[in-house]
Short mmCIF file of C-alpha atoms in Angstrom, two decimals:
data_model
loop_
_atom_site.label_atom_id
_atom_site.label_comp_id
_atom_site.label_asym_id
_atom_site.label_seq_id
_atom_site.Cartn_x
_atom_site.Cartn_y
_atom_site.Cartn_z
CA MET A 18 63.37 166.22 295.27
CA LYS A 19 59.54 166.58 295.25
CA ILE A 20 57.84 164.31 292.40
CA GLY A 21 54.53 164.44 291.07
CA ILE A 22 52.41 162.20 288.84
CA VAL A 23 49.90 162.64 286.82
CA GLY A 24 48.50 159.82 285.89
CA GLY A 25 50.37 158.11 288.24
CA THR A 26 48.32 154.98 288.76
CA GLY A 27 49.46 153.68 284.64
CA ASP A 28 52.27 151.50 284.62
CA ILE A 29 54.73 154.04 284.63
CA GLY A 30 53.53 155.75 287.69
CA GLN A 31 53.74 153.03 289.65
CA GLY A 32 56.96 151.88 288.51
CA LEU A 33 58.74 155.24 288.94
CA ALA A 34 56.77 155.48 292.21
CA HIS A 35 58.03 151.44 293.21
CA ARG A 36 61.06 152.48 292.56
CA LEU A 37 62.25 156.49 293.39
CA SER A 38 59.93 156.79 296.78
CA HIS A 39 63.09 155.68 298.66
CA ASN A 40 64.87 158.80 297.93
CA HIS A 41 61.92 161.12 296.94
CA GLU A 42 59.18 163.09 297.86
CA ILE A 43 56.05 161.03 295.43
CA PHE A 44 52.49 162.47 294.70
CA ILE A 45 50.77 160.12 292.80
CA GLY A 46 47.86 161.79 290.97
CA SER A 47 45.05 160.28 289.60
CA ARG A 48 41.69 161.56 287.76
CA ASP A 49 40.60 159.83 291.19
CA LYS A 50 41.84 160.00 294.44
CA GLU A 51 40.94 156.93 295.54
CA LYS A 52 42.78 154.98 293.16
CA ALA A 53 46.02 156.85 293.93
CA CYS A 54 45.38 156.10 297.23
CA ILE A 55 45.41 152.62 297.03
CA VAL A 56 48.13 152.53 294.20
CA SER A 57 50.56 154.47 297.18
CA GLU A 58 49.23 152.49 299.98
CA CYS A 59 50.66 149.66 297.76
CA THR A 60 53.57 150.96 297.46
CA VAL A 61 54.32 151.59 300.50
CA LYS A 62 53.45 147.99 301.83
CA THR A 63 55.59 146.73 299.09
CA LEU A 64 58.85 148.20 299.96
CA TYR A 65 57.68 148.14 303.58
CA GLU A 66 57.84 144.58 303.28
CA ASN A 67 61.62 144.96 301.67
CA GLY A 68 62.46 146.99 304.58
CA ILE A 69 62.72 150.44 302.55
CA GLU A 70 60.35 153.86 304.33
CA ALA A 71 58.85 155.01 301.41
CA LYS A 72 57.55 158.40 300.67
CA CYS A 73 54.85 158.07 298.64
CA LYS A 74 51.07 159.56 298.55
CA GLY A 75 47.87 159.23 296.62
CA ALA A 76 46.88 162.54 295.09
CA THR A 77 44.52 164.27 292.71
CA ASN A 78 46.65 165.26 289.01
CA GLN A 79 46.21 168.97 290.64
CA GLU A 80 47.57 167.66 294.26
CA ALA A 81 50.76 165.94 292.41
CA VAL A 82 50.89 169.13 289.88
CA ASP A 83 51.28 171.35 293.17
CA PHE A 84 53.30 169.75 295.54
CA GLY A 85 56.39 168.48 292.01
CA ASP A 86 59.32 170.26 291.62
CA VAL A 87 59.34 167.59 289.22
CA ILE A 88 56.45 166.64 287.24
CA VAL A 89 55.84 163.14 284.79
CA LEU A 90 53.25 163.29 282.54
CA SER A 91 51.94 159.54 282.34
CA ILE A 92 49.53 159.44 280.38
CA ASN A 93 48.32 158.12 276.65
CA TYR A 94 48.57 160.88 274.16
CA ARG A 95 44.75 161.19 274.00
CA HIS A 96 44.48 162.51 276.89
CA LEU A 97 47.04 164.97 277.14
CA LYS A 98 45.61 167.77 276.11
CA SER A 99 42.66 167.18 278.09
CA THR A 100 44.15 166.09 280.89
CA LEU A 101 46.55 169.12 280.81
CA ASP A 102 43.65 171.82 280.21
CA SER A 103 41.72 170.65 283.36
CA LEU A 104 45.20 171.56 285.22
CA THR A 105 47.76 174.84 286.42
CA GLY A 106 50.31 175.40 288.25
CA PHE A 107 52.69 174.11 285.69
CA GLU A 108 55.18 177.85 286.09
CA ASN A 109 59.03 177.05 286.40
CA LYS A 110 58.24 173.51 287.19
CA ILE A 111 60.06 171.05 285.29
CA VAL A 112 57.83 168.11 283.33
CA ILE A 113 58.79 165.07 282.30
CA THR A 114 57.08 163.62 278.90
CA PRO A 115 57.33 160.05 278.41
CA ILE A 116 54.49 160.12 275.96
CA ASN A 117 54.98 158.68 272.54
CA PRO A 118 51.96 159.64 269.96
CA ILE A 119 51.56 156.58 267.95
CA SER A 120 48.94 154.79 265.87
CA LYS A 121 48.25 151.24 264.66
CA SER A 122 46.92 149.43 261.07
CA ASP A 123 48.75 146.41 260.18
CA CYS A 124 51.55 147.70 262.25
CA PHE A 125 52.52 150.41 264.96
CA TYR A 126 53.85 153.65 263.49
CA TYR A 127 54.92 156.81 264.73
CA ASP A 128 52.09 159.13 264.61
CA PRO A 129 52.97 162.50 266.05
CA PRO A 130 51.30 166.33 266.25
CA LYS A 131 52.43 168.64 263.20
CA GLU A 132 54.67 170.41 266.07
CA GLY A 133 56.84 167.13 265.56
CA SER A 134 56.46 165.30 269.15
CA ALA A 135 54.56 164.88 271.93
CA ALA A 136 57.28 166.91 273.49
CA LEU A 137 57.38 169.66 270.99
CA SER A 138 53.30 169.82 271.47
CA LEU A 139 53.73 170.55 275.01
CA LYS A 140 55.83 174.03 274.26
CA GLU A 141 51.98 174.90 273.02
CA LEU A 142 49.89 173.76 276.38
CA LEU A 143 52.27 174.47 279.26
CA PRO A 144 53.60 178.29 280.07
CA GLU A 145 56.34 179.33 278.61
CA SER A 146 58.50 179.23 281.63
CA THR A 147 58.02 175.17 282.24
CA ARG A 148 61.55 173.41 281.60
CA ILE A 149 60.06 170.35 279.58
CA VAL A 150 62.06 167.19 279.62
CA SER A 151 61.42 163.83 277.19
CA ALA A 152 62.35 161.04 279.40
CA PHE A 153 61.46 157.36 279.89
CA ASN A 154 59.86 157.04 275.87
CA ASN A 155 61.29 153.82 275.15
CA ILE A 156 60.51 151.32 278.03
CA ALA A 157 57.59 148.37 278.25
CA ALA A 158 55.26 149.55 280.08
CA ASN A 159 55.61 145.61 281.20
CA ARG A 160 58.76 146.05 282.37
CA TRP A 161 57.53 149.32 284.48
CA LYS A 162 54.82 146.67 285.78
CA GLN A 163 57.44 143.74 286.46
CA LEU A 164 58.82 145.53 290.15
CA ASP A 165 61.15 142.70 290.83
CA THR A 166 63.31 142.75 287.51
CA GLU A 167 65.97 144.94 287.00
CA LEU A 168 65.84 147.60 283.86
CA ASP A 169 68.62 147.65 281.90
CA TYR A 170 68.45 150.08 278.86
CA SER A 171 69.67 153.14 277.68
CA VAL A 172 67.17 156.23 278.45
CA ALA A 173 67.92 159.30 275.74
CA VAL A 174 66.66 162.22 277.55
CA CYS A 175 65.88 165.47 274.69
CA SER A 176 65.74 169.07 276.61
CA ASP A 177 66.44 172.93 275.44
CA ASP A 178 67.09 173.31 279.15
CA ALA A 179 70.38 172.12 280.61
CA GLU A 180 69.49 172.18 283.81
CA ALA A 181 66.76 170.47 283.94
CA LYS A 182 68.10 167.79 281.57
CA ASN A 183 71.04 167.29 284.02
CA ILE A 184 68.44 167.15 286.97
CA VAL A 185 66.52 164.56 285.14
CA MET A 186 69.27 162.56 283.58
CA GLY A 187 70.79 162.01 287.87
CA LEU A 188 66.56 161.30 287.92
CA VAL A 189 66.62 158.47 285.13
CA ASN A 190 70.59 157.23 286.70
CA GLU A 191 68.75 156.39 289.87
CA VAL A 192 65.93 153.97 288.58
CA SER A 193 66.69 151.07 288.46
CA ASN A 194 69.82 150.26 286.23
CA LEU A 195 68.76 152.63 283.57
CA ASN A 196 71.51 154.55 281.93
CA ALA A 197 70.68 158.12 280.66
CA VAL A 198 71.86 159.55 277.86
CA ASP A 199 72.02 162.83 277.01
CA ALA A 200 70.44 163.08 273.39
CA GLY A 201 70.30 166.90 272.67
CA PRO A 202 67.62 169.20 272.20
CA LEU A 203 63.72 168.73 272.51
CA GLN A 204 63.66 169.02 268.89
CA MET A 205 65.58 165.26 269.27
CA SER A 206 62.19 164.26 271.31
CA SER A 207 60.44 163.31 267.63
CA ILE A 208 62.90 160.67 267.09
CA VAL A 209 63.48 159.17 270.64
CA GLU A 210 59.42 158.90 270.68
CA SER A 211 59.34 157.32 266.85
CA ILE A 212 61.86 154.05 268.50
CA THR A 213 58.82 153.60 270.70
CA PRO A 214 56.53 152.41 267.78
CA LEU A 215 59.53 150.92 266.36
CA ILE A 216 60.50 148.46 268.84
CA LEU A 217 56.85 147.33 269.30
CA ASN A 218 56.64 146.28 265.48
CA ILE A 219 60.68 144.58 266.29
CA ALA A 220 58.64 142.76 269.26
CA LYS A 221 56.18 141.90 266.86
CA TYR A 222 57.72 140.22 263.94
CA ASN A 223 60.59 138.67 265.66
CA GLU A 224 58.74 136.89 268.93
CA MET A 225 60.29 139.28 271.72
CA LYS A 226 58.77 140.65 274.75
CA ASP A 227 59.00 143.82 276.40
CA VAL A 228 61.39 145.45 273.31
CA GLY A 229 63.76 147.82 275.13
CA VAL A 230 66.90 150.20 273.40
CA ARG A 231 70.45 150.53 274.85
CA PHE A 232 72.93 152.64 273.07
CA PHE A 233 76.19 151.85 273.29
CA MET B 23 76.03 135.05 247.07
CA LYS B 24 76.71 137.28 244.72
CA ILE B 25 77.22 140.63 246.14
CA GLY B 26 77.90 143.63 244.09
CA ILE B 27 78.65 146.89 245.82
CA VAL B 28 78.50 150.55 244.44
CA GLY B 29 80.25 152.91 245.79
CA GLY B 30 82.58 150.02 247.32
CA THR B 31 85.65 151.86 248.15
CA GLY B 32 84.08 153.10 250.88
CA ASP B 33 83.98 152.11 254.96
CA ILE B 34 80.69 150.00 254.65
CA GLY B 35 81.99 148.34 251.14
CA GLN B 36 85.31 147.97 252.58
CA GLY B 37 83.35 145.99 256.58
CA LEU B 38 81.45 144.21 254.48
CA ALA B 39 84.02 142.80 251.82
CA HIS B 40 86.44 142.09 254.76
CA ARG B 41 83.29 140.20 256.52
CA LEU B 42 81.72 138.01 253.71
CA SER B 43 84.27 137.53 250.62
CA HIS B 44 85.14 134.28 252.56
CA ASN B 45 81.47 132.91 252.11
CA HIS B 46 80.41 134.66 249.55
CA GLU B 47 81.57 136.31 245.82
CA ILE B 48 81.67 140.20 246.13
CA PHE B 49 82.35 142.62 243.31
CA ILE B 50 83.56 145.73 245.18
CA GLY B 51 82.43 148.57 242.44
CA SER B 52 83.54 151.63 242.28
CA ARG B 53 83.32 155.02 239.93
CA ASP B 54 86.94 154.40 239.47
CA LYS B 55 87.67 150.82 238.85
CA GLU B 56 91.32 151.45 240.11
CA LYS B 57 90.55 151.77 243.50
CA ALA B 58 87.93 149.15 243.85
CA CYS B 59 91.10 146.71 242.76
CA ILE B 60 93.47 147.96 245.16
CA VAL B 61 90.42 147.53 247.67
CA SER B 62 89.80 144.65 246.54
CA GLU B 63 93.76 143.42 246.67
CA CYS B 64 93.53 145.01 250.04
CA THR B 65 91.05 142.94 251.51
CA VAL B 66 92.50 139.70 249.45
CA LYS B 67 95.39 140.34 251.20
CA THR B 68 94.66 140.75 254.41
CA LEU B 69 92.21 138.05 254.63
CA TYR B 70 94.91 136.00 253.01
CA GLU B 71 97.26 136.79 255.97
CA ASN B 72 94.39 134.87 258.05
CA GLY B 73 94.27 131.92 256.57
CA ILE B 74 91.15 133.37 254.81
CA GLU B 75 90.58 132.54 250.56
CA ALA B 76 88.76 135.89 250.12
CA LYS B 77 86.58 135.99 246.73
CA CYS B 78 86.46 139.67 246.53
CA LYS B 79 87.16 141.77 242.82
CA GLY B 80 87.73 145.15 242.00
CA ALA B 81 84.69 146.51 239.11
CA THR B 82 83.51 149.56 238.35
CA ASN B 83 79.94 150.59 240.16
CA GLN B 84 78.08 149.24 236.17
CA GLU B 85 80.05 146.07 237.07
CA ALA B 86 79.27 145.47 240.67
CA VAL B 87 75.61 145.65 239.34
CA ASP B 88 75.52 142.97 236.19
CA PHE B 89 76.82 140.62 238.55
CA GLY B 90 75.20 141.00 241.62
CA ASP B 91 71.45 138.90 242.98
CA VAL B 92 72.68 141.00 245.49
CA ILE B 93 73.41 145.08 245.52
CA VAL B 94 74.47 147.44 248.09
CA LEU B 95 73.87 151.07 247.93
CA SER B 96 77.03 152.23 249.66
CA ILE B 97 76.76 155.38 248.91
CA ASN B 98 76.04 159.05 250.75
CA TYR B 99 72.28 160.28 249.84
CA ARG B 100 73.72 163.09 248.62
CA HIS B 101 75.07 161.07 245.74
CA LEU B 102 71.93 158.74 245.80
CA LYS B 103 70.11 160.09 242.84
CA SER B 104 73.17 160.85 240.38
CA THR B 105 75.12 157.31 240.78
CA LEU B 106 71.74 155.48 240.01
CA ASP B 107 71.16 157.64 237.15
CA SER B 108 74.45 156.02 236.22
CA LEU B 109 73.64 152.64 236.10
CA THR B 110 71.27 149.51 234.97
CA GLY B 111 70.39 146.67 235.62
CA PHE B 112 68.43 146.71 238.94
CA GLU B 113 65.54 144.65 237.63
CA ASN B 114 64.49 141.66 240.09
CA LYS B 115 67.43 142.57 242.05
CA ILE B 116 68.26 142.67 246.05
CA VAL B 117 69.58 145.89 246.39
CA ILE B 118 70.23 147.07 250.41
CA THR B 119 70.51 150.97 251.44
CA PRO B 120 72.59 152.03 254.16
CA ILE B 121 71.40 154.65 252.99
CA ASN B 122 70.55 157.75 255.84
CA PRO B 123 69.64 161.71 254.60
CA ILE B 124 71.36 163.42 257.49
CA SER B 125 71.86 167.26 257.90
CA LYS B 126 74.13 168.97 260.43
CA SER B 127 73.37 172.55 262.21
CA ASP B 128 74.27 172.58 265.57
CA CYS B 129 73.34 169.50 265.82
CA PHE B 130 72.77 166.36 263.82
CA TYR B 131 69.18 166.13 262.38
CA TYR B 132 67.29 163.45 260.12
CA ASP B 133 66.71 165.19 256.94
CA PRO B 134 64.75 162.65 254.69
CA PRO B 135 63.08 163.74 251.07
CA LYS B 136 59.49 163.71 250.45
CA GLU B 137 59.05 160.25 250.17
CA GLY B 138 59.54 159.74 253.99
CA SER B 139 63.01 158.14 253.36
CA ALA B 140 66.21 157.30 251.42
CA ALA B 141 64.73 153.67 251.26
CA LEU B 142 61.30 154.71 250.05
CA SER B 143 62.62 157.12 247.34
CA LEU B 144 64.42 154.39 245.97
CA LYS B 145 60.77 153.04 244.79
CA GLU B 146 60.97 155.99 242.18
CA LEU B 147 64.32 155.78 241.17
CA LEU B 148 64.65 152.27 240.38
CA PRO B 149 61.75 149.50 238.60
CA GLU B 150 59.09 148.34 240.13
CA SER B 151 61.00 144.60 240.21
CA THR B 152 63.31 145.79 242.50
CA ARG B 153 63.04 144.14 245.71
CA ILE B 154 64.21 146.93 248.21
CA VAL B 155 65.63 146.15 251.59
CA SER B 156 66.90 148.22 254.12
CA ALA B 157 69.74 147.30 256.54
CA PHE B 158 72.98 148.32 258.48
CA ASN B 159 71.73 151.60 258.84
CA ASN B 160 72.90 152.17 261.81
CA ILE B 161 76.71 151.03 262.44
CA ALA B 162 79.30 153.84 262.38
CA ALA B 163 81.55 153.87 259.51
CA ASN B 164 84.45 153.57 261.99
CA ARG B 165 83.15 150.51 263.15
CA TRP B 166 83.28 149.35 259.44
CA LYS B 167 87.13 150.32 259.61
CA GLN B 168 87.58 148.30 262.28
CA LEU B 169 88.55 145.40 260.48
CA ASP B 170 89.48 143.69 263.52
CA THR B 171 86.92 143.96 266.21
CA GLU B 172 83.61 142.11 266.28
CA LEU B 173 80.18 144.14 265.79
CA ASP B 174 77.60 143.95 268.73
CA TYR B 175 75.16 145.29 267.29
CA SER B 176 70.98 144.85 266.27
CA VAL B 177 70.61 145.59 262.64
CA ALA B 178 66.93 146.50 261.79
CA VAL B 179 65.62 145.22 258.35
CA CYS B 180 63.08 146.55 256.43
CA SER B 181 61.19 145.94 253.67
CA ASP B 182 57.87 144.85 251.55
CA ASP B 183 59.64 141.97 250.50
CA ALA B 184 59.37 139.35 252.64
CA GLU B 185 61.73 136.84 250.84
CA ALA B 186 63.98 139.51 250.19
CA LYS B 187 64.35 140.57 254.12
CA ASN B 188 64.62 137.03 255.18
CA ILE B 189 67.64 136.51 252.41
CA VAL B 190 69.23 139.77 254.25
CA MET B 191 68.71 138.89 257.70
CA GLY B 192 70.62 135.96 256.59
CA LEU B 193 73.05 137.86 255.20
CA VAL B 194 73.38 140.87 258.11
CA ASN B 195 73.75 137.19 260.52
CA GLU B 196 76.74 136.50 258.92
CA VAL B 197 78.54 139.63 259.21
CA SER B 198 80.64 139.53 262.63
CA ASN B 199 78.06 139.30 265.40
CA LEU B 200 75.48 141.28 263.91
CA ASN B 201 72.20 140.65 265.05
CA ALA B 202 68.85 141.08 262.66
CA VAL B 203 65.87 142.05 263.66
CA ASP B 204 62.89 142.47 260.83
CA ALA B 205 61.80 145.98 261.71
CA GLY B 206 58.41 145.76 259.34
CA PRO B 207 57.56 147.07 256.21
CA LEU B 208 59.68 149.71 253.84
CA GLN B 209 57.82 152.02 255.44
CA MET B 210 59.78 152.15 258.99
CA SER B 211 62.69 152.55 257.36
CA SER B 212 62.41 156.29 258.72
CA ILE B 213 62.38 155.40 262.10
CA VAL B 214 65.47 153.09 261.21
CA GLU B 215 67.09 155.57 259.27
CA SER B 216 66.46 158.49 262.14
CA ILE B 217 68.30 156.25 264.42
CA THR B 218 71.89 157.41 262.83
CA PRO B 219 71.39 161.30 263.63
CA LEU B 220 70.11 160.60 267.25
CA ILE B 221 73.13 158.50 267.68
CA LEU B 222 75.58 160.82 266.18
CA ASN B 223 74.62 163.10 268.38
CA ILE B 224 74.36 160.94 271.29
CA ALA B 225 78.11 160.27 270.71
CA LYS B 226 78.62 163.98 270.68
CA TYR B 227 76.71 165.02 273.95
CA ASN B 228 77.84 162.36 275.65
CA GLU B 229 81.44 162.17 274.53
CA MET B 230 81.21 158.69 273.62
CA LYS B 231 82.53 157.01 270.72
CA ASP B 232 81.14 155.45 267.39
CA VAL B 233 77.81 154.57 269.38
CA GLY B 234 75.44 151.72 268.36
CA VAL B 235 72.48 150.32 268.86
CA ARG B 236 70.65 147.02 270.43
CA PHE B 237 67.12 145.97 270.52
CA PHE B 238 66.63 143.10 273.07
#
């Protein structure tokens, strides 16, 4: 599969590239193509040292969108609108959002836009034909970074497009020990996104690290 | 500890009575005292057959409130206001709410009151001195019923009263293999409550049974 990662030089982008590029062709996108190329070369080198041939390239965010059948929006919610305003070509593509709108005062709290969730706001920001799927929301950034540790979490996947959801669930299940669960329509993404501030608070109040979630 | 369970003849009430009455004195409350006595006798008998002496009694809901230092509101959100309107004496008591306001259309969804959550709405319905704690929200009713199986879940506990929260976390950790986690202030209860419709949907869409959650 051809996967383009917008904002691919961040933790989740690097993590996904590392964990999927033996099986899929990946464009790591960035506003700064040079940075993307460095991250890509680093991924290729690390996997090569482990005897794995990685199909991974550095690119601009636009090149990542143009390349991918599946696009991952690995960006902070604060930059979502401005990033998407600068990009085109999302028609008919599967777009994965791991984005969580979070604010912080004494504790972390869920701070969704008026549409109800970051995923639902994409319906306004992207063409109608874009196949929006929320996934990978509740995995701590640090866990993506730890490239040599397994991820033993559940990943709740939401979408109104059953076929796109199935494709993304298949991808999720290829990443480390992640276990995709169908969490229903895109409307449910607000609950899944809100679990991230909850687990950040659980980590904070219980002196735990990189808390994740499993449904069983 | 003296524990009064309002609506104690339901699944969670029976489950808690069964799993805590060897260590604590429990009044199982009900609108129908006769029913409460039957459930209590049944609990006592079951534990006696396992060599355990249960300190458990049937009572009216009001007797359960009067008896308990800790009150568990084991009632459906639909009946919360009418039940509390008929009861008095909550001053200074610890009140545990496992209540989740849920509606159903094609799937289950979170349907909180304007206060933000069932737990937050209790601030309006109970005296100011009541020490409100949300806990036990995400455990499937069927799991409470299966008295001979262990519960291996995390229980996110929320409260604005640190001492009450600690007491309830201690109680949670006494129930089967449940693991209490401090999830912060009562404001966070909306996220914890909303996990219940999410796991109901996950059960439905993935043909899983009695789905629970673990944070780790």
